[in-house]
């Protein structure tokens, strides 16, 4: 760690000492915290822009008169006198049976807005003689959020006695508790996965709950985008269909981060008309938002490109400084590996300051065992933890009140997520600091030097496609297994449903009897699809010597992250994968690891080929062509590189024998003619590198124009593609059937590719670097690449588009 002139050996920064575990530290103005972080010319030069969002006063209203007085008293007992205007408007619409989405800022009280009408309805139902009374179902994208909401609801509803019986029902719920939940709980908190695999297939056991279903709460609904969102849309349609079987027509109450057109997105998700409430009336403390670019180092990377200090190392250093100063902080990271690395680096540096401090910083990510997650959540609530390096699992509404600062290790992919993460800090109207630490890639570099793209543009529209046949087909099968599927049901799911039914009959998945279609297979229909699009059962990571289960890795990531020889991090410990067993044994696929400390990391290399299946739309850009349609992508991991931990120097390459994977999806692509290449001065020797560089940069920039990040999409560039017979660049959705991102790219191609050209051209490097054309996920080791060729190719392409 670089020296810090403000650090003292007694564990203080500028005379401050971290508070004892469990204590609440005094709040420090965010400007002061930022000044401490940037003390000295070396640090201050890393700030490219500082945005000051002033505090905002709140606007109160009264609860609707139909809310039960006992509920209003319980809210008052919790320290809340009158609601904010948007909370009262949301409750009023809910009481009228009107589905509504409240899309306001982080910590604006969205949970209370839907909890109050739900509690009032449960109280009304509890007083009616006979039957179970009214029930409510709560859906969240993560288990952690559902558990957190259960705690908060139980505290709020405590004065109401047994009239409100909340319970979590998910994969972590012990079998002995599940029967009680089905029979007696009237507020069930779960996730779409459990609804899809557990509740809907066994709806007969849930009949009393479903018969009384009054409200369905869909929390953090902006996260349901792409293929995952399309799956959840059909799970909700199946829920509506099964509830109707028992005579219920629930009202949907949705909560979202600030997104564009939330009412339309919520209607597409639920299939019912949804009113939006977007005027945020809650107070807000001052937010100081800094854009931070790590410095260049003296090292040289691939092709001699300058190496910028990593966002991981920079964030770990900032987290260390903030923890030493007693500033409670969450660092949001883009990957599980980065969460582990930042926590380890911060712990090592904190040990140099005070031996009591390393234990007060930890990592939090998916793949941990349930008891590990719960322990970390408790430690964060209690104040035992000063710093946490977390994946987006903590972005989604988990109550981390009491934070003073948020670090974002890289742009999170969308402006909606950026503001959601930044809003995690700020203690009840007090100020907060947010710092976006740029990764060395085209998009992050562009954003820290173009702050208007973050602070002056509206947030994105949520993209999902329920008509995707790869998504729709398995849900039609699941619906038929729940209740025989009739002609009248098809319109509920999609206009495309009628076209898919004959195909499902030909595959002998459905059989028609009379006026309905039945599921006839012995398999569970819900097992036909993984709604999170992770490509199969998770791979269990098991310690070879002891048989201890360390965690899991998503199936889609297994080939690149837990192949034989891969270095795997878990809870600060380093392991090496000795064997990857992908065969579907009874226990599922497994990666056997042993603890080790190699002085290198590993990076998988792969090959990708793409075939055009159907061109749906094509437009001329002068002599060039821009197209959108269906493609088949074949990918195979063929080897891995060993790289030195500090410098990234390649130590060697090892071949792998893994099976290829095939993906049918949607893509946008563009072609150029030989005359255009001549006009651009791009020779055959340069062409491959120019197209490859343009592909990388365009993938990096697409998240500005579609609700995705670069890991949702892929690309291929070919000097002569067999289907187009021309030089071609493809950008495709990384999910079966497509996720809507490539289609969005097609419709915004002029703006998207113009920004791509500008980002490459503005980079100060000589021949290409991670800030412009090198990609962290390139399976070809970023070779070949030609920076100036990419600029000339894109310039010629855009000339025909009318973009100049």
CSV table of C-alpha atoms in Angstrom, one decimal, residues 170-483:
chain,number,residue,atom,x,y,z
A,170,UNK,CA,-37.1,-20.3,0.7
A,171,UNK,CA,-34.4,-22.9,0.2
A,172,UNK,CA,-33.0,-22.2,3.6
A,173,UNK,CA,-36.3,-22.8,5.5
A,174,UNK,CA,-36.0,-26.1,7.5
A,175,UNK,CA,-38.4,-28.8,6.3
A,176,UNK,CA,-40.1,-28.9,9.8
A,177,UNK,CA,-41.1,-25.2,9.4
A,178,UNK,CA,-42.5,-25.4,5.9
A,179,UNK,CA,-45.7,-27.1,6.9
A,180,UNK,CA,-46.4,-24.4,9.5
A,181,UNK,CA,-45.8,-21.7,6.9
A,182,UNK,CA,-48.2,-23.3,4.5
A,183,UNK,CA,-51.0,-23.7,7.0
A,184,UNK,CA,-50.7,-20.7,9.3
A,185,UNK,CA,-48.5,-17.8,8.0
A,186,UNK,CA,-50.5,-15.0,6.4
A,187,UNK,CA,-47.5,-12.9,5.1
A,188,UNK,CA,-45.1,-15.3,3.2
A,189,UNK,CA,-41.8,-13.9,2.1
A,190,UNK,CA,-40.0,-15.8,-0.7
A,191,UNK,CA,-38.3,-15.3,-4.0
A,192,UNK,CA,-39.3,-16.1,-7.7
A,193,UNK,CA,-37.1,-19.2,-7.7
A,194,UNK,CA,-39.1,-20.8,-4.8
A,195,UNK,CA,-42.4,-19.6,-6.3
A,196,UNK,CA,-41.4,-21.3,-9.6
A,197,UNK,CA,-40.1,-24.6,-8.2
A,198,UNK,CA,-41.8,-25.0,-4.9
A,199,UNK,CA,-45.1,-23.1,-4.3
A,200,UNK,CA,-46.7,-23.2,-7.8
A,201,UNK,CA,-46.1,-26.9,-8.5
A,202,UNK,CA,-47.5,-27.8,-5.1
A,203,UNK,CA,-50.3,-25.3,-5.2
A,204,UNK,CA,-52.9,-27.8,-3.8
A,205,UNK,CA,-51.0,-27.7,-0.5
A,206,UNK,CA,-51.2,-23.9,-0.6
A,207,UNK,CA,-54.9,-23.7,-1.4
A,208,UNK,CA,-56.0,-22.0,1.8
A,209,UNK,CA,-53.3,-19.4,1.4
A,210,UNK,CA,-53.9,-18.8,-2.3
A,211,UNK,CA,-57.7,-18.6,-1.8
A,212,UNK,CA,-57.2,-15.6,0.5
A,213,UNK,CA,-54.4,-13.9,-1.5
A,214,UNK,CA,-55.1,-10.2,-1.4
A,215,UNK,CA,-51.7,-8.7,-2.2
A,216,UNK,CA,-48.5,-9.7,-4.0
A,217,UNK,CA,-45.6,-7.4,-3.2
A,218,UNK,CA,-42.7,-7.4,-5.8
A,219,UNK,CA,-39.7,-5.7,-4.3
A,220,UNK,CA,-36.8,-4.3,-6.2
A,221,UNK,CA,-38.6,-5.0,-9.4
A,222,UNK,CA,-36.1,-3.1,-11.5
A,223,UNK,CA,-33.7,-6.1,-11.1
A,224,UNK,CA,-36.1,-8.2,-13.1
A,225,UNK,CA,-34.6,-7.4,-16.5
A,226,UNK,CA,-33.3,-9.4,-19.5
A,227,UNK,CA,-33.9,-13.1,-19.5
A,228,UNK,CA,-34.3,-13.3,-15.7
A,229,UNK,CA,-37.0,-10.7,-15.9
A,230,UNK,CA,-38.7,-12.5,-18.7
A,231,UNK,CA,-38.8,-15.7,-16.7
A,232,UNK,CA,-40.2,-13.9,-13.6
A,233,UNK,CA,-42.9,-12.3,-15.8
A,234,UNK,CA,-44.2,-15.8,-16.6
A,235,UNK,CA,-43.8,-17.0,-13.1
A,236,UNK,CA,-46.1,-14.1,-12.1
A,237,UNK,CA,-48.6,-15.0,-14.8
A,238,UNK,CA,-48.6,-18.6,-13.6
A,239,UNK,CA,-49.3,-17.3,-10.1
A,240,UNK,CA,-52.2,-15.2,-11.3
A,241,UNK,CA,-53.6,-18.3,-13.1
A,242,UNK,CA,-53.4,-20.6,-10.1
A,243,UNK,CA,-54.8,-17.9,-7.7
A,244,UNK,CA,-57.7,-17.5,-10.0
A,245,UNK,CA,-58.3,-21.2,-9.8
A,246,UNK,CA,-59.0,-20.6,-6.1
A,247,UNK,CA,-61.1,-17.5,-6.6
A,248,UNK,CA,-58.4,-14.9,-5.9
A,249,UNK,CA,-57.4,-11.9,-8.0
A,250,UNK,CA,-54.5,-10.3,-6.0
A,251,UNK,CA,-53.4,-6.6,-6.3
A,252,UNK,CA,-49.7,-6.2,-7.2
A,253,UNK,CA,-47.7,-3.7,-5.2
A,254,UNK,CA,-44.2,-3.1,-6.7
A,255,UNK,CA,-41.2,-1.2,-5.4
A,256,UNK,CA,-38.4,-0.1,-7.7
A,257,UNK,CA,-35.3,2.1,-7.8
A,258,UNK,CA,-35.7,5.1,-10.0
A,259,UNK,CA,-36.1,3.9,-13.6
A,260,UNK,CA,-37.6,5.3,-16.7
A,261,UNK,CA,-41.3,4.5,-17.3
A,262,UNK,CA,-41.7,2.3,-14.3
A,263,UNK,CA,-45.5,1.8,-14.8
A,264,UNK,CA,-45.0,0.4,-18.3
A,265,UNK,CA,-42.2,-1.9,-17.1
A,266,UNK,CA,-44.2,-3.1,-14.1
A,267,UNK,CA,-47.2,-3.8,-16.4
A,268,UNK,CA,-45.0,-5.8,-18.7
A,269,UNK,CA,-43.6,-7.7,-15.7
A,270,UNK,CA,-47.0,-8.6,-14.1
A,271,UNK,CA,-49.3,-8.6,-17.1
A,272,UNK,CA,-51.8,-6.2,-15.4
A,273,UNK,CA,-52.2,-2.4,-15.6
A,274,UNK,CA,-50.0,-0.7,-13.0
A,275,UNK,CA,-50.1,2.9,-11.9
A,276,UNK,CA,-46.8,4.6,-11.0
A,277,UNK,CA,-45.9,6.8,-8.1
A,278,UNK,CA,-42.6,8.6,-8.9
A,279,UNK,CA,-42.5,11.9,-7.0
A,280,UNK,CA,-40.1,11.3,-4.1
A,281,UNK,CA,-41.3,13.4,-1.1
A,282,UNK,CA,-38.7,12.0,1.4
A,283,UNK,CA,-35.9,14.2,2.8
A,284,UNK,CA,-32.4,13.6,1.7
A,285,UNK,CA,-29.1,14.6,3.2
A,286,UNK,CA,-26.2,16.0,1.2
A,287,UNK,CA,-24.6,13.5,-1.2
A,288,UNK,CA,-21.0,14.1,-2.3
A,289,UNK,CA,-20.3,11.9,-5.3
A,290,UNK,CA,-16.7,11.7,-6.6
A,291,UNK,CA,-15.5,10.2,-9.8
A,292,UNK,CA,-12.1,8.6,-9.2
A,293,UNK,CA,-9.6,7.4,-11.8
A,294,UNK,CA,-6.7,5.2,-10.5
A,295,UNK,CA,-3.2,6.4,-11.7
A,296,UNK,CA,-1.1,4.9,-14.4
A,297,UNK,CA,1.8,2.7,-13.1
A,298,UNK,CA,5.3,2.2,-14.5
A,299,UNK,CA,4.3,-1.3,-15.7
A,300,UNK,CA,3.6,-2.3,-19.3
A,301,UNK,CA,0.9,-4.9,-20.1
A,302,UNK,CA,-0.1,-6.7,-23.2
A,303,UNK,CA,1.4,-5.2,-26.4
A,304,UNK,CA,3.3,-2.7,-24.3
A,305,UNK,CA,0.2,-0.8,-23.2
A,306,UNK,CA,0.4,1.3,-20.1
A,307,UNK,CA,-1.0,-0.4,-17.0
A,308,UNK,CA,-3.4,1.6,-14.8
A,309,UNK,CA,-3.6,0.7,-11.1
A,310,UNK,CA,-6.6,-1.7,-10.7
A,311,UNK,CA,-9.9,-0.6,-9.3
A,312,UNK,CA,-9.6,-3.5,-7.0
A,313,UNK,CA,-6.3,-2.3,-5.4
A,314,UNK,CA,-7.5,1.3,-5.3
A,315,UNK,CA,-10.8,0.4,-3.7
A,316,UNK,CA,-9.0,-1.8,-1.1
A,317,UNK,CA,-6.8,1.1,-0.2
A,318,UNK,CA,-9.7,3.5,0.1
A,319,UNK,CA,-11.7,1.0,2.2
A,320,UNK,CA,-8.7,0.7,4.5
A,321,UNK,CA,-8.4,4.4,5.0
A,322,UNK,CA,-12.1,4.8,5.7
A,323,UNK,CA,-12.1,1.9,8.2
A,324,UNK,CA,-9.1,3.4,10.0
A,325,UNK,CA,-11.0,6.7,10.2
A,326,UNK,CA,-14.1,5.0,11.6
A,327,UNK,CA,-16.2,5.7,8.5
A,328,UNK,CA,-18.6,2.8,8.0
A,329,UNK,CA,-18.4,1.8,4.4
A,330,UNK,CA,-19.6,-0.7,1.9
A,331,UNK,CA,-17.5,-1.3,-1.3
A,332,UNK,CA,-19.7,-2.6,-4.1
A,333,UNK,CA,-17.8,-4.8,-6.5
A,334,UNK,CA,-18.6,-6.5,-9.8
A,335,UNK,CA,-17.6,-10.1,-9.1
A,336,UNK,CA,-17.3,-12.6,-6.3
A,337,UNK,CA,-13.6,-12.8,-6.8
A,338,UNK,CA,-13.2,-9.0,-6.4
A,339,UNK,CA,-15.1,-9.0,-3.2
A,340,UNK,CA,-12.7,-11.6,-1.7
A,341,UNK,CA,-9.6,-9.8,-3.0
A,342,UNK,CA,-10.6,-6.4,-1.7
A,343,UNK,CA,-11.4,-7.8,1.7
A,344,UNK,CA,-8.1,-9.7,1.9
A,345,UNK,CA,-6.1,-6.6,0.8
A,346,UNK,CA,-7.9,-4.3,3.3
A,347,UNK,CA,-7.4,-6.8,6.1
A,348,UNK,CA,-3.7,-7.1,5.4
A,349,UNK,CA,-3.2,-3.3,5.4
A,350,UNK,CA,-5.4,-2.8,8.5
A,351,UNK,CA,-3.2,-5.4,10.4
A,352,UNK,CA,-0.3,-3.0,9.9
A,353,UNK,CA,-2.2,-0.2,11.6
A,354,UNK,CA,-4.0,-2.0,14.4
A,355,UNK,CA,-4.3,-5.8,15.0
A,356,UNK,CA,-7.9,-5.4,16.2
A,357,UNK,CA,-9.0,-3.9,12.8
A,358,UNK,CA,-8.7,-6.8,10.3
A,359,UNK,CA,-11.7,-8.6,11.8
A,360,UNK,CA,-13.9,-5.6,11.2
A,361,UNK,CA,-13.7,-5.8,7.4
A,362,UNK,CA,-15.2,-8.8,5.5
A,363,UNK,CA,-16.5,-9.9,2.1
A,364,UNK,CA,-20.1,-10.6,1.3
A,365,UNK,CA,-21.1,-12.4,-1.9
A,366,UNK,CA,-23.3,-15.1,-3.4
A,367,UNK,CA,-22.2,-18.7,-3.1
A,368,UNK,CA,-21.7,-18.5,0.7
A,369,UNK,CA,-23.5,-20.9,2.9
A,370,UNK,CA,-26.7,-19.5,4.6
A,371,UNK,CA,-25.2,-19.3,8.0
A,372,UNK,CA,-22.2,-17.3,6.7
A,373,UNK,CA,-24.5,-14.8,5.1
A,374,UNK,CA,-26.7,-14.4,8.2
A,375,UNK,CA,-23.6,-13.9,10.4
A,376,UNK,CA,-22.3,-11.1,8.1
A,377,UNK,CA,-25.7,-9.4,8.0
A,378,UNK,CA,-25.9,-9.4,11.8
A,379,UNK,CA,-22.3,-8.0,12.2
A,380,UNK,CA,-23.1,-5.2,9.7
A,381,UNK,CA,-26.3,-4.3,11.6
A,382,UNK,CA,-24.6,-4.4,15.0
A,383,UNK,CA,-21.7,-2.2,13.9
A,384,UNK,CA,-19.1,-5.0,14.5
A,385,UNK,CA,-18.1,-4.5,10.9
A,386,UNK,CA,-16.7,-1.2,9.7
A,387,UNK,CA,-16.2,-2.2,6.1
A,388,UNK,CA,-17.7,-4.7,3.7
A,389,UNK,CA,-16.7,-5.6,0.2
A,390,UNK,CA,-20.0,-6.8,-1.3
A,391,UNK,CA,-21.5,-7.9,-4.6
A,392,UNK,CA,-24.9,-6.6,-5.6
A,393,UNK,CA,-26.5,-8.9,-3.1
A,394,UNK,CA,-26.3,-6.0,-0.6
A,395,UNK,CA,-27.5,-3.4,-3.2
A,396,UNK,CA,-31.0,-4.8,-3.2
A,397,UNK,CA,-32.6,-3.0,-0.3
A,398,UNK,CA,-31.0,-4.9,2.6
A,399,UNK,CA,-31.1,-2.5,5.5
A,400,UNK,CA,-27.5,-1.2,6.0
A,401,UNK,CA,-28.6,2.0,7.6
A,402,UNK,CA,-25.8,3.7,9.4
A,403,UNK,CA,-23.3,3.8,6.6
A,404,UNK,CA,-21.3,6.9,5.9
A,405,UNK,CA,-19.7,6.0,2.6
A,406,UNK,CA,-20.1,3.8,-0.5
A,407,UNK,CA,-17.3,2.8,-2.8
A,408,UNK,CA,-18.2,1.5,-6.3
A,409,UNK,CA,-15.4,-0.6,-7.7
A,410,UNK,CA,-16.3,0.0,-11.3
A,411,UNK,CA,-19.5,1.3,-13.0
A,412,UNK,CA,-22.3,-1.2,-12.0
A,413,UNK,CA,-23.7,-1.5,-15.5
A,414,UNK,CA,-26.7,0.9,-15.3
A,415,UNK,CA,-27.4,4.3,-13.9
A,416,UNK,CA,-30.3,2.8,-11.9
A,417,UNK,CA,-27.9,0.5,-10.1
A,418,UNK,CA,-25.4,3.3,-9.7
A,419,UNK,CA,-27.9,5.4,-7.7
A,420,UNK,CA,-29.2,2.4,-5.9
A,421,UNK,CA,-25.8,1.6,-4.6
A,422,UNK,CA,-24.8,5.2,-3.9
A,423,UNK,CA,-28.1,5.6,-1.9
A,424,UNK,CA,-27.1,2.9,0.6
A,425,UNK,CA,-25.1,5.5,2.5
A,426,UNK,CA,-26.6,8.3,4.6
A,427,UNK,CA,-27.9,8.0,8.1
A,428,UNK,CA,-31.4,9.4,8.4
A,429,UNK,CA,-31.0,12.6,6.6
A,430,UNK,CA,-27.3,13.0,7.3
A,431,UNK,CA,-24.7,13.4,4.6
A,432,UNK,CA,-23.0,10.6,2.7
A,433,UNK,CA,-20.0,10.1,0.4
A,434,UNK,CA,-20.1,8.0,-2.8
A,435,UNK,CA,-17.0,7.3,-4.8
A,436,UNK,CA,-17.0,5.6,-8.3
A,437,UNK,CA,-13.6,4.1,-8.8
A,438,UNK,CA,-13.1,3.5,-12.5
A,439,UNK,CA,-11.9,0.2,-13.9
A,440,UNK,CA,-9.5,0.3,-16.7
A,441,UNK,CA,-12.0,-0.3,-19.5
A,442,UNK,CA,-13.7,1.9,-22.2
A,443,UNK,CA,-16.9,2.6,-20.4
A,444,UNK,CA,-15.5,3.5,-17.0
A,445,UNK,CA,-12.8,5.7,-18.6
A,446,UNK,CA,-15.5,7.4,-20.7
A,447,UNK,CA,-17.8,8.0,-17.7
A,448,UNK,CA,-15.2,9.6,-15.3
A,449,UNK,CA,-14.3,12.0,-18.1
A,450,UNK,CA,-17.9,12.7,-19.2
A,451,UNK,CA,-19.8,13.2,-15.9
A,452,UNK,CA,-22.9,14.5,-17.7
A,453,UNK,CA,-23.4,10.9,-19.0
A,454,UNK,CA,-24.0,10.0,-15.3
A,455,UNK,CA,-25.4,13.0,-13.7
A,456,UNK,CA,-27.4,14.7,-16.5
A,457,UNK,CA,-29.1,11.8,-18.2
A,458,UNK,CA,-32.2,9.9,-17.1
A,459,UNK,CA,-32.0,6.4,-15.8
A,460,UNK,CA,-32.7,3.5,-18.2
A,461,UNK,CA,-35.8,1.7,-19.1
A,462,UNK,CA,-36.0,-1.9,-17.9
A,463,UNK,CA,-35.7,-4.3,-20.8
A,464,UNK,CA,-37.4,-7.7,-20.8
A,465,UNK,CA,-39.0,-9.9,-23.4
A,466,UNK,CA,-41.8,-12.3,-22.2
A,467,UNK,CA,-42.3,-13.3,-25.9
A,468,UNK,CA,-38.9,-15.0,-26.0
A,469,UNK,CA,-39.7,-18.6,-27.1
A,470,UNK,CA,-36.8,-20.0,-25.1
A,471,UNK,CA,-38.3,-18.5,-22.0
A,472,UNK,CA,-42.0,-19.0,-22.8
A,473,UNK,CA,-42.0,-22.7,-23.8
A,474,UNK,CA,-40.9,-24.1,-20.4
A,475,UNK,CA,-43.4,-22.0,-18.6
A,476,UNK,CA,-46.2,-23.2,-20.7
A,477,UNK,CA,-45.1,-26.7,-19.7
A,478,UNK,CA,-45.0,-25.7,-16.1
A,479,UNK,CA,-48.4,-24.1,-16.3
A,480,UNK,CA,-49.9,-27.3,-17.9
A,481,UNK,CA,-48.4,-29.4,-15.0
A,482,UNK,CA,-50.0,-27.1,-12.5
A,483,UNK,CA,-53.4,-27.1,-14.2
